[in-house]
Coordinates of C-alpha atoms in Angstrom, one line a residue:
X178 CA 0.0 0.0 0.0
X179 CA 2.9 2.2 1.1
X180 CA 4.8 1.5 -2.5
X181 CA 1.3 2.2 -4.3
X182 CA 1.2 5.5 -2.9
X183 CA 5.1 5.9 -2.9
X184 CA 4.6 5.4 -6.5
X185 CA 1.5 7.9 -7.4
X186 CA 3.2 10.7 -5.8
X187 CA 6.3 9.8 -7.5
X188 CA 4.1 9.7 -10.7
X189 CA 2.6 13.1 -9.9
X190 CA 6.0 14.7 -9.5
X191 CA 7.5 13.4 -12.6
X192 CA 4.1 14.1 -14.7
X193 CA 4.4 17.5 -14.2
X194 CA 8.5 17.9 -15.0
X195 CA 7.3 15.5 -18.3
X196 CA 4.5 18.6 -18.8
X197 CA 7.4 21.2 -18.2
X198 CA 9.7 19.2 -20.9
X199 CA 7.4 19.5 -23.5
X200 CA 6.5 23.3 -23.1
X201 CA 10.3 23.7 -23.0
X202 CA 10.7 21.6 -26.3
X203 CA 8.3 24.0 -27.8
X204 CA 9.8 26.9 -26.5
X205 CA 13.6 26.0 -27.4
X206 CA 12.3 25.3 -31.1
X207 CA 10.6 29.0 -31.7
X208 CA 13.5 30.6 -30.1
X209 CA 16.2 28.9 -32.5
X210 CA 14.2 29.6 -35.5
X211 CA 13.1 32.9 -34.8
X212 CA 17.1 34.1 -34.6
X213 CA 18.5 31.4 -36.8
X214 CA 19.8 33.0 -40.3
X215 CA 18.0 31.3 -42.9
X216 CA 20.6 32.0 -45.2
X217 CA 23.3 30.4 -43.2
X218 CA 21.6 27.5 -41.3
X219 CA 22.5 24.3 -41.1
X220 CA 20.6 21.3 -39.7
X221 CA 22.9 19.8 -37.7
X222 CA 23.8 22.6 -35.7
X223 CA 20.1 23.9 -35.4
X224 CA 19.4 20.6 -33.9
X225 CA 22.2 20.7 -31.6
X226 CA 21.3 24.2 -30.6
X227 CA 17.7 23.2 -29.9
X228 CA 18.8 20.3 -27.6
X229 CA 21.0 22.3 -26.1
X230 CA 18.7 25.0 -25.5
X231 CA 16.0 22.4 -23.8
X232 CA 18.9 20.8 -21.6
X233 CA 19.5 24.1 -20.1
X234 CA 16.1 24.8 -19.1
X235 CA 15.3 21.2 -18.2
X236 CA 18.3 21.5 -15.9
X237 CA 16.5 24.6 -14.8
X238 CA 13.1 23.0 -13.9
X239 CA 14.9 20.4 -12.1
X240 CA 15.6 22.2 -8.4
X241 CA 11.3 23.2 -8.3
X242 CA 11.0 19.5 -9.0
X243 CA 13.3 18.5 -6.1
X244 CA 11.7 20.9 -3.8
X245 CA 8.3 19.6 -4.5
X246 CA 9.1 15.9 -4.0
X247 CA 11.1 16.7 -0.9
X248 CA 7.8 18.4 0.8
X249 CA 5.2 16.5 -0.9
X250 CA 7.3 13.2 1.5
X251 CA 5.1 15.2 4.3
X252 CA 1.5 16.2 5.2
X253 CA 1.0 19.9 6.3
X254 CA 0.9 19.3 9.9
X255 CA 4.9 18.0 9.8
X256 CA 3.9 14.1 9.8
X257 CA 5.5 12.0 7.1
X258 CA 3.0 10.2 4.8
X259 CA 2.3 6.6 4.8
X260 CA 4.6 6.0 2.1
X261 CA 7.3 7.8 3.4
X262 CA 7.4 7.0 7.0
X263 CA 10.7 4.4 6.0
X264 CA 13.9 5.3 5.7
X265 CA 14.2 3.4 2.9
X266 CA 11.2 5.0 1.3
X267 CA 12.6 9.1 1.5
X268 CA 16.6 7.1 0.7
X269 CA 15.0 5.7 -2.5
X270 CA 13.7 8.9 -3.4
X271 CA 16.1 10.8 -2.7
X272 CA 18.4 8.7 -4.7
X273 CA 16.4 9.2 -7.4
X274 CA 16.5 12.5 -7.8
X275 CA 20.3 12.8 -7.1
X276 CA 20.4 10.6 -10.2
X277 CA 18.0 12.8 -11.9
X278 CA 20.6 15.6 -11.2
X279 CA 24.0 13.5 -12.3
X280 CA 22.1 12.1 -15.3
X281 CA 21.3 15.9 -16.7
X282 CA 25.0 17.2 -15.2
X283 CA 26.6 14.7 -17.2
X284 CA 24.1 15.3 -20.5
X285 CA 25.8 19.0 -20.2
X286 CA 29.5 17.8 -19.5
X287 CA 28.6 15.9 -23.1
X288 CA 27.2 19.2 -24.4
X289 CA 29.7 21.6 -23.1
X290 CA 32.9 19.5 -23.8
X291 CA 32.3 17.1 -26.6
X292 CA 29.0 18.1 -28.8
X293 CA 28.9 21.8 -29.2
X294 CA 32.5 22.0 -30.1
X295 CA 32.7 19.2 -32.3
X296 CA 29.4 21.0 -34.2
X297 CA 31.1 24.3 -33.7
X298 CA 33.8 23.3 -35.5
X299 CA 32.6 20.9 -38.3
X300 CA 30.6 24.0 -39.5
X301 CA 33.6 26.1 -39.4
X302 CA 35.6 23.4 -41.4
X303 CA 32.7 22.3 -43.7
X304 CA 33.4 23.5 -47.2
X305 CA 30.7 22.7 -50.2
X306 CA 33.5 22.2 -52.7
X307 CA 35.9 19.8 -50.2
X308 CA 35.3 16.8 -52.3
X309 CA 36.3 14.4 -49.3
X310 CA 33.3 14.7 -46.9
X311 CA 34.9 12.9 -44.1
X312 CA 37.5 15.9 -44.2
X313 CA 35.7 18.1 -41.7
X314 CA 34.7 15.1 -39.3
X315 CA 38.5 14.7 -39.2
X316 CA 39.2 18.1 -38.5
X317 CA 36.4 18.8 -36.2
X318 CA 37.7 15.7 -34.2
X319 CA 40.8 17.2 -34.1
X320 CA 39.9 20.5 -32.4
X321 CA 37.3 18.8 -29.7
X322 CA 40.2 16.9 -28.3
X323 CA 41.8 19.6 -26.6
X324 CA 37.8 19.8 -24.9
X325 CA 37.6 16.3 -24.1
X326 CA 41.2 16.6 -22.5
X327 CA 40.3 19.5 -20.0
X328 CA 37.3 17.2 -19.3
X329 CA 39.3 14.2 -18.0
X330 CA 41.3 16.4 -16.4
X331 CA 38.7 17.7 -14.6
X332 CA 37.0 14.6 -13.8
X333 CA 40.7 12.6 -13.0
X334 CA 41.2 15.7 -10.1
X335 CA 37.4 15.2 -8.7
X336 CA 37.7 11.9 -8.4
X337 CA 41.4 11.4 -7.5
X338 CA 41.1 14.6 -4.1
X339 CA 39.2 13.1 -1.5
X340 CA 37.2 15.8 0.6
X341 CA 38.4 14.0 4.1
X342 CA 42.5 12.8 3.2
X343 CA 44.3 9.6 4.6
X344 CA 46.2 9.7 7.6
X345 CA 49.6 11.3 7.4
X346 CA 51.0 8.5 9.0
X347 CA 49.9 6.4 5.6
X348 CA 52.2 4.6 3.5
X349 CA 52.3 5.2 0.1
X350 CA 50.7 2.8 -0.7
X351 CA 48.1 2.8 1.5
X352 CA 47.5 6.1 0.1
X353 CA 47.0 5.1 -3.0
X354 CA 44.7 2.4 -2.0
X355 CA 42.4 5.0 -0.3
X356 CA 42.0 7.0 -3.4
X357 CA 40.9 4.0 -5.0
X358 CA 38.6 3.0 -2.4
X359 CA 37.2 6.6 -2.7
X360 CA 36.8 6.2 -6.6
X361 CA 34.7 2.9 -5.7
X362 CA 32.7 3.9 -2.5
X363 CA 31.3 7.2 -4.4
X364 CA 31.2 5.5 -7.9
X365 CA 32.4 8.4 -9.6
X366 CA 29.9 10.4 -8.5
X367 CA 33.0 13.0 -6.9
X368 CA 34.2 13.3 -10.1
X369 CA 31.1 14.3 -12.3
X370 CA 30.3 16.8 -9.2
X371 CA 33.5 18.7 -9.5
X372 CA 33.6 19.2 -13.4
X373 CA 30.2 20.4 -13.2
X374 CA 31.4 23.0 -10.1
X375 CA 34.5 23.9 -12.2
X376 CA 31.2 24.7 -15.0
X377 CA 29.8 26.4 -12.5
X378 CA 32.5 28.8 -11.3
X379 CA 32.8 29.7 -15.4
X380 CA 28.8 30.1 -15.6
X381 CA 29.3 32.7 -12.6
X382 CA 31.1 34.5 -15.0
X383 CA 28.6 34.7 -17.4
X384 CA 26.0 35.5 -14.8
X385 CA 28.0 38.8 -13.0
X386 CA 28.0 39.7 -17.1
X387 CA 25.0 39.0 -18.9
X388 CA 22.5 38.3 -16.3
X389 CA 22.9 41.3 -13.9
X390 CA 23.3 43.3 -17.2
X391 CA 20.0 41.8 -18.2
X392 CA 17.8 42.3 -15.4
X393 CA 18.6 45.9 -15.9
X394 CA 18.6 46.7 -19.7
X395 CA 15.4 44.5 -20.0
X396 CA 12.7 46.5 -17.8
X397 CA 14.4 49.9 -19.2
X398 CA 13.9 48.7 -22.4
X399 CA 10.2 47.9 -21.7
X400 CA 9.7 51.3 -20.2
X401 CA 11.5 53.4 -22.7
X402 CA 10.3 52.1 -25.6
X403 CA 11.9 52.7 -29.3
X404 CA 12.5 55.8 -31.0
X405 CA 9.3 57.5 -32.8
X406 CA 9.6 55.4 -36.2
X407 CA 8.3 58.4 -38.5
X408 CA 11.1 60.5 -37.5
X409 CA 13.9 58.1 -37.7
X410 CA 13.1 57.8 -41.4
X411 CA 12.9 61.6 -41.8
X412 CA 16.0 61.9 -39.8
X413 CA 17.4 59.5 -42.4
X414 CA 16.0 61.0 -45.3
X415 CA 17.9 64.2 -44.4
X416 CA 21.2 62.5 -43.8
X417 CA 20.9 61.2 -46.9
X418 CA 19.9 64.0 -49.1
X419 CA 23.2 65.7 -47.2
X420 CA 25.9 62.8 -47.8
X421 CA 24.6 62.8 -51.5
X422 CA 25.0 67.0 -51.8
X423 CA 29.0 66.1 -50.5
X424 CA 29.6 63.4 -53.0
X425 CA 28.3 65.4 -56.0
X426 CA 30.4 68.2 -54.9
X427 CA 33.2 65.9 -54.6
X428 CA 32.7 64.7 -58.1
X429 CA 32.3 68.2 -59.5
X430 CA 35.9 68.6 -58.9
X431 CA 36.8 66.0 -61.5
X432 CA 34.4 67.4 -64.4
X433 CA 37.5 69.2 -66.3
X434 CA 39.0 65.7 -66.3
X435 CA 41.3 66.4 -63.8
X436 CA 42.0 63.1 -61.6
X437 CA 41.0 63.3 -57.4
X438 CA 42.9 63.6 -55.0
X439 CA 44.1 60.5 -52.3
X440 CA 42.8 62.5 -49.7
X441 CA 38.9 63.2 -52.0
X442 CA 39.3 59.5 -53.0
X443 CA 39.5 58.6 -49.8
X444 CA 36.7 60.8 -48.5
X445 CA 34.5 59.7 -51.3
X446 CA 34.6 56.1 -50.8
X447 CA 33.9 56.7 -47.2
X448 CA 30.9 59.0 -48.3
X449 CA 30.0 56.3 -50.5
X450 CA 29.5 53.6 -47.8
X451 CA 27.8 56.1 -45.2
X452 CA 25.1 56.4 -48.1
X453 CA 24.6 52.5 -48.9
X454 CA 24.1 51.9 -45.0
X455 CA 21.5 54.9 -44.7
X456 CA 20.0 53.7 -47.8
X457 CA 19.6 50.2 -46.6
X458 CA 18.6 51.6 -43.1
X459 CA 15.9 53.5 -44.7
X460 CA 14.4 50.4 -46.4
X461 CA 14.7 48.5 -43.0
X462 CA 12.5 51.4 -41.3
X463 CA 10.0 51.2 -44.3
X464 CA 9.4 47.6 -43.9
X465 CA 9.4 48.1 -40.4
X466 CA 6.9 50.4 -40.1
X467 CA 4.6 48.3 -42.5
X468 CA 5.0 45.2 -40.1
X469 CA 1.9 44.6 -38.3
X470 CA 4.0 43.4 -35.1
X471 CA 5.1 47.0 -35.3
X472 CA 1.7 48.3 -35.2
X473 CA 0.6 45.7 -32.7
X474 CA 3.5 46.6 -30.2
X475 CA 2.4 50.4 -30.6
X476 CA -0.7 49.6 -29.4
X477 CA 0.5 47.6 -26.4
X478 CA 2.7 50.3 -25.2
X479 CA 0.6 50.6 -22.0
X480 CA 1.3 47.1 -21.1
X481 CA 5.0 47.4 -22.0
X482 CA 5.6 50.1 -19.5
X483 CA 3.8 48.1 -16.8
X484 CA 5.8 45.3 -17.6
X485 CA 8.1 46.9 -17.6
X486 CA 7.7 48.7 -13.9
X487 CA 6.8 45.2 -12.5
X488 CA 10.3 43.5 -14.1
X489 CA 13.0 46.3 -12.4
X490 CA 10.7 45.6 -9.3
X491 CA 11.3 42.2 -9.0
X492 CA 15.1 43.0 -9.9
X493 CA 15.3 44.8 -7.0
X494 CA 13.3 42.7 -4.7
X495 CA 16.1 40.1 -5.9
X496 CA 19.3 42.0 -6.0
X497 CA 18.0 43.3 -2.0
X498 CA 17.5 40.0 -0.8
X499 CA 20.8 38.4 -2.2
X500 CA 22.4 41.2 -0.2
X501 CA 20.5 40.8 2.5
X502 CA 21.5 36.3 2.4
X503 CA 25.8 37.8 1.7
X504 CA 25.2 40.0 4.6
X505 CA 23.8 37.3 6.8
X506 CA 26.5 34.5 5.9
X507 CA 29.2 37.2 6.4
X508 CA 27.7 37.9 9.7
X509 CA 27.1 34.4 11.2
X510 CA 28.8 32.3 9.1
X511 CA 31.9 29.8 10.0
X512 CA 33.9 32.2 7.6
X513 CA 35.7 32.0 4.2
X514 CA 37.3 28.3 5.5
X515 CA 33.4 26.9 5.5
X516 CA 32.2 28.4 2.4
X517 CA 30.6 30.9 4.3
X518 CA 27.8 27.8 4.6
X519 CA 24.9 28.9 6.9
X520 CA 21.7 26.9 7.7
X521 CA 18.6 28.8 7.3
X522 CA 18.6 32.3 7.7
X523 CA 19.4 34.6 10.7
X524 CA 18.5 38.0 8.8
X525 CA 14.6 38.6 7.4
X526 CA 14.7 37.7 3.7
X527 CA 12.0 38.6 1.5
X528 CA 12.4 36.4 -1.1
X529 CA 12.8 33.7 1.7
X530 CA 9.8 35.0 3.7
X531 CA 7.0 35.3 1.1
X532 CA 8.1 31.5 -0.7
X533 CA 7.2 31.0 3.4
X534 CA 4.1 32.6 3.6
X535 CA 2.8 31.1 -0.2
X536 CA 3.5 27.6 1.1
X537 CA -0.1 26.7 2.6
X538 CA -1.9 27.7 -0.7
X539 CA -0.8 24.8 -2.7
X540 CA 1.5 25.2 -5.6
X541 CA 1.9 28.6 -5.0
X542 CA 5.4 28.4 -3.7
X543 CA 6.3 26.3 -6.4
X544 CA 4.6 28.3 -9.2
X545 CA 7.0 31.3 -7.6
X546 CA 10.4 29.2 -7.7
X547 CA 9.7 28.6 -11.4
X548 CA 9.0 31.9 -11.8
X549 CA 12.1 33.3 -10.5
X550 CA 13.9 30.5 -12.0
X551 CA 12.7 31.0 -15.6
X552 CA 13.3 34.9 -14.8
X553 CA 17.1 34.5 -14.8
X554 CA 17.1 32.3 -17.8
X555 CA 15.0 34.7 -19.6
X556 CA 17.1 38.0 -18.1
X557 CA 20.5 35.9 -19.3
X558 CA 19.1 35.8 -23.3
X559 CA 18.4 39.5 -22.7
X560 CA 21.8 40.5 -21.6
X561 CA 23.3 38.4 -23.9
X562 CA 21.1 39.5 -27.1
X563 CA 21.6 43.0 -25.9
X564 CA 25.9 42.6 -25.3
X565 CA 26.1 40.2 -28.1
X566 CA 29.1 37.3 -27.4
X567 CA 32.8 38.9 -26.5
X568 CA 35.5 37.0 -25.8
X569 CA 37.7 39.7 -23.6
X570 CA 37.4 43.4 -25.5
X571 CA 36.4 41.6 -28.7
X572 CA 33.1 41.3 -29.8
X573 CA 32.8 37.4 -31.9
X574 CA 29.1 37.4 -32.7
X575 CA 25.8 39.5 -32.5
X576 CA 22.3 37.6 -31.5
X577 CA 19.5 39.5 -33.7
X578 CA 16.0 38.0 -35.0
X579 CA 16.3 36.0 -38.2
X580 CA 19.9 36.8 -39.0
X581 CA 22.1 35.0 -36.5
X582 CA 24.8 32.8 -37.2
X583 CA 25.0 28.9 -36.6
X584 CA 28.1 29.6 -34.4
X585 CA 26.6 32.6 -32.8
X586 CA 23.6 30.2 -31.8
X587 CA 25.7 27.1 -30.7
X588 CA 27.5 29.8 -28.0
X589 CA 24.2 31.5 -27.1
X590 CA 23.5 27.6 -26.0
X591 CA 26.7 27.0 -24.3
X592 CA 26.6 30.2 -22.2
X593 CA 23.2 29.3 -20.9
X594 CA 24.4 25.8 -20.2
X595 CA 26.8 27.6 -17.9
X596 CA 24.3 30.2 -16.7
X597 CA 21.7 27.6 -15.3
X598 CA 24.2 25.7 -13.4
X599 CA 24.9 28.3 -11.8
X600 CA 21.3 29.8 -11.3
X601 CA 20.8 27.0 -8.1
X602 CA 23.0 28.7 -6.2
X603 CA 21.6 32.2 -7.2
X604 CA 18.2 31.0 -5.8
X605 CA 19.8 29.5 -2.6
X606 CA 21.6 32.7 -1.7
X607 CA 17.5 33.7 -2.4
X608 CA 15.7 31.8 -0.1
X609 CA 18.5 29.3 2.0
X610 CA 15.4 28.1 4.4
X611 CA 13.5 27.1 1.6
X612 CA 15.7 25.8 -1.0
X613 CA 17.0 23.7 2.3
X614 CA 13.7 22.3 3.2
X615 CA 11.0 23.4 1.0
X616 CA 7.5 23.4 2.2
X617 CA 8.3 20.8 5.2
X618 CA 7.2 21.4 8.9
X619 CA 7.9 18.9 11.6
X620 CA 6.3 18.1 15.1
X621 CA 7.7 19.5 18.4
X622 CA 6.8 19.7 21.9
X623 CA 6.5 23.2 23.3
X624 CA 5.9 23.6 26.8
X625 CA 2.6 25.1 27.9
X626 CA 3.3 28.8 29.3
X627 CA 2.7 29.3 33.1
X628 CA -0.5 30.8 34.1
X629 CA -0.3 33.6 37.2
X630 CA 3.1 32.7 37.7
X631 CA 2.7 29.0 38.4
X632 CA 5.1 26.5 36.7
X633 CA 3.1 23.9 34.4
X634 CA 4.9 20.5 33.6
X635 CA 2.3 20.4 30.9
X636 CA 3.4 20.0 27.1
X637 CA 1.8 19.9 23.5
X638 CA 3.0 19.1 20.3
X639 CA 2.9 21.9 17.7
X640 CA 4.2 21.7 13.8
X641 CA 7.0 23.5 12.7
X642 CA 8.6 25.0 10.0
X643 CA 12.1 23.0 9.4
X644 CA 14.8 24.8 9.6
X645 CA 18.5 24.2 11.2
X646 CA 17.0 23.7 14.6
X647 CA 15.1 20.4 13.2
X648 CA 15.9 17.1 14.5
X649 CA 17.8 15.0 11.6
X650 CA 15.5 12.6 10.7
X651 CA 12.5 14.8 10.8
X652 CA 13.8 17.2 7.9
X653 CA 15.0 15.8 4.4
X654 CA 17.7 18.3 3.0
X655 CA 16.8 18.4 -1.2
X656 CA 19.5 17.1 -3.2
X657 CA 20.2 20.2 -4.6
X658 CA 21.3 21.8 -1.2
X659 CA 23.9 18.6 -0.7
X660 CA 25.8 19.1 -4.4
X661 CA 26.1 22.9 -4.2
X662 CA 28.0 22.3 -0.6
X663 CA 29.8 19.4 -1.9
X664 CA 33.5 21.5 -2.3
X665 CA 33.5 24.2 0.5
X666 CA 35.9 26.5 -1.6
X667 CA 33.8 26.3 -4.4
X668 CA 31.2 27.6 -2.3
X669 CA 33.5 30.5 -1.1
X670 CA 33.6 31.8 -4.7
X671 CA 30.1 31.9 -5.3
X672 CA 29.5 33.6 -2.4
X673 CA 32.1 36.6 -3.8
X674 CA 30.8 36.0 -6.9
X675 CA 27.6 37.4 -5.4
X676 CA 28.8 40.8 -4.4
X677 CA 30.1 41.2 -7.9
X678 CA 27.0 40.1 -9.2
X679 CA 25.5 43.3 -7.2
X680 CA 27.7 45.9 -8.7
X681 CA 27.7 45.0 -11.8
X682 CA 23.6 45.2 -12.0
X683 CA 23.8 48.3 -10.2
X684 CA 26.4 49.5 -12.7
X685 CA 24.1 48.1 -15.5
X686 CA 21.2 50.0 -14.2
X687 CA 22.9 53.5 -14.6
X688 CA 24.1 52.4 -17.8
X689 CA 20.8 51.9 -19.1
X690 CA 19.5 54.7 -17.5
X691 CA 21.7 57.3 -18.9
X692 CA 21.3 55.7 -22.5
X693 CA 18.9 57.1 -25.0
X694 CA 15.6 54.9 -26.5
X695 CA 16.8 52.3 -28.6
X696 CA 15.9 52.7 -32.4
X697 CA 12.9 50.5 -33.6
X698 CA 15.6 48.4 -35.7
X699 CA 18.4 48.0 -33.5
X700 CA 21.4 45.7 -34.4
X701 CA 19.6 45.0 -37.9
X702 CA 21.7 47.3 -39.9
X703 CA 25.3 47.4 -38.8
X704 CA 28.6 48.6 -41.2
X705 CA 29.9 45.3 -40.5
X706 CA 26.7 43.6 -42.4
X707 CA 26.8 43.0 -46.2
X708 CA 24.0 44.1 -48.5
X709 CA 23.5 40.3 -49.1
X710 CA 22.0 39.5 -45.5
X711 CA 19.0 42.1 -46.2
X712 CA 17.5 39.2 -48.7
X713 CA 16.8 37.0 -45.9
X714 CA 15.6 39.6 -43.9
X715 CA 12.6 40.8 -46.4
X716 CA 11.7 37.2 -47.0

């Protein structure tokens, strides 16, 4: 009867991740193809960039997942349910989702280290007129290796470091036999955990850059709107008619057959090139204000701005309450030695508080986790459509609708791979109690208070919320608690990586503020395009 139940709610939890996969399936297809370049795609690298795409959100939807199946293990009033009142019962399930976690982890090591570069590069290599079609497979081998290198390296040091060392007194050998012993007892499960923390670390990188750029630039964007389309294309229209009054006086000076100048030549090919962008700007603008989408956005304006209002709001709701977590683990923390590792929260969090408050109204509390999971996905394509993909100073590739490279697309996908690893930790700095715990309360006795100053030796049980204070076996930890606290010094870098998260969204938020409204066909006509990649673009 136990199992029977055991197994509907298990069914019930993995129905509704099965519901999320296809909605992100859906999703991850119309975003590809509404910024893949038609002109330049390629099936094999669309398909891998849709895959990719799904794996990072799925990875994404995981951590509600685990918090609902950790909580639904109780009943409101902090008792466990039939099917969960063994051990073994809450063990197996927990197992399961800690292989639900490794399985997708290692589906991204695949992505990040072996598939995405071997596609990246076979398009780079692929020629039409290479007559030997296994040429680029060879070449594109070639290249992933140095990938699939770091990768062993990486999974060579997590297996090969033990967290708790031999004795010093240990012979060689018997040191060597540990480390295997450790290989064996954890069944390489060390291993896969520190590659994907090494990915982690890197996706913090990405985050403090395009995600705290993003939750800025995206609500400003929203509230400030584009530029009045009308007069952009008189404004173009002028600058037209004045670039071609320069070049006919330029070429007046050659009438008598006398040759130009370097210097006019110079001045006139330049001339020459300003006028071909504004011209094809100007048909851009025209097409764009015959779009109906244009039209339709005009008339949504109102709902734009409010959007926009509630989107910074939540920004700083978030940005406040991971200050508010960094302040608390730098105040009552065991220090930079623990990972600054806290359990639950001493300071009020917001974020923490209200997933609190939501968690009797079934699935509120979940519905909001998603939420504010999905909203750092969705910031992170925002800061990186809006920065485009640098490598150091140099920008490699811009992400625009319709007319974005293959390779553009395959490092969109890899950056978000990186992005959502590191997104559980975001939401634990967020809300540490409830990423901990979830929903789960558990029964304590609480001694009656006296009455006119008589002592009582009278008790009653009462439910709690779990938090540190919880006895061990009445509070399941979620999985995804466990792995982000599996390397303490790993932990310690997020938790810096935090304050630099803060100042750079800060810093994005002037930024945005102090720029102008963004023309209504921004990044679709850049001196760097060629005349070419405007066919696509009308069809």
């Amino acid at each position: 009867m136990a199992s029977a139940a055991m197994l509907s709610e298990s069914v019930l939890g993995w129905g509704i991740f099965a519901l999320v996969l296809v909605v992100i399936l859906a999703f991850c297809w119309v975003y590809i193809r509404r910024y893949q370049s038609h002109q330049e795609s390629e099936v094999l690298s669309t398909i891998t960039a849709i895959c990719a795409l799904a794996i990072a959100l799925i990875t994404s939807a995981l951590l509600p997942v685990d918090i609902f199946l950790v909580s639904y293990m109780k009943y409101p009033n902090g008792t466990y349910k039939e099917w969960a009142a063994s051990n073994e019962t809450r063990a197996q399930m927990e197992d399961t989702v800690l292989y639900g976690y490794y399985t997708l982890y290692s589906i991204t090591l695949f992505c990040v280290f072996l598939w995405i570069p071997f596609v990246y590069f076979y398009y780079e290599e692929k020629d039409d007129d290479t007559a030997d079609a296994c040429l680029p497979v060879k070449n594109a081998l070639k290249y992933t290796i140095g990938f699939i290198i770091v990768c062993t390296a990486l999974l060579l040091i997590g297996a090969f470091v033990p967290l708790d060392p031999p004795s010093q007194n240990a012979t060689q050998w018997e040191k060597v036999q540990f480390l295997f012993q450790e290989l064996g007892s954890s069944h390489g499960l060390a291993a896969i955990s520190f590659s994907i923390s090494t990915l982690t670390l890197i996706g913090m990188l990405a985050v403090v850059t395009y995600t705290a750029y993003g939750m800025s630039v995206l609500p400003l964007n929203l509230i400030k709107g584009t530029r009045s389309i009308a007069y952009e294309r008189l404004e173009t229209t002028e600058d037209i008619d004045d670039i071609e009054q320069q070049i006919e006086k330029l070429k007046s000076k050659c009438e008598d057959g006398r040759p130009l100048s370097s210097r006019d030549r110079r001045k006139l090919l330049d001339l020459e090139s300003k006028l071909k962008l504004l011209q094809r700007r100007e048909r851009h603008l025209e097409m764009a204000e015959k779009n109906c989408c244009t039209r339709v956005g005009s008339a949504l304006r109102p709902l734009k701005i409010l959007l926009g209002i509630f989107f910074i709001l939540v920004a700083l709701l978030l940005v406040v309450a991971l200050f508010i977590s960094n302040l608390d683990k730098a105040l009552h923390s065991a220090g930079i030695n623990s990972g600054f590792i806290i359990f639950g929260t001493n300071l009020t969090n917001p974020v923490n508080e209200l997933l609190l408050v939501l968690q009797p109204v079934f699935p509120l509390d979940y519905v909001l986790i998603t939420v504010i999971t999905m909203y750092f996905v969705f910031t992170s394509m925002a800061g990186i459509r809006n920065m485009g993909i640098w490598f150091a100073w140099i920008r490699l590739y811009k992400i625009r609708p319709k007319r974005t490279r293959p390779q553009a697309l395959l490092f969109l996908c890899m950056i978000l791979l990186l992005i959502v690893l590191h997104t559980s930790y975001m939401i634990y700095s967020l809300a540490p109690q409830y990423v901990m715990y979830g929903s789960q309360k558990y029964l304590a006795q609480e001694k009656m208070p006296s009455v006119d100053g008589l002592e009582r030796n009278i008790s009653r049980v009462t439910s709690r919320i779990c938090d540190a204070a919880a006895p061990e076996d009445q509070c399941t930890v979620t999985r995804s608690y466990l792995f982000l606290h599996k390397f303490w010094f790993f932990s310690t870098i997020y938790y810096f990586g935090n304050w630099a998260f803060i100042g750079v969204f800060f810093i994005g938020l002037i930024v945005s503020c102090c720029k102008g409204r963004k023309s209504v066909i921004e990044g679709e006509v850049d001196p760097d395009d060629s005349d070419v990649s405007d066919d696509e673009y009308v069809h």
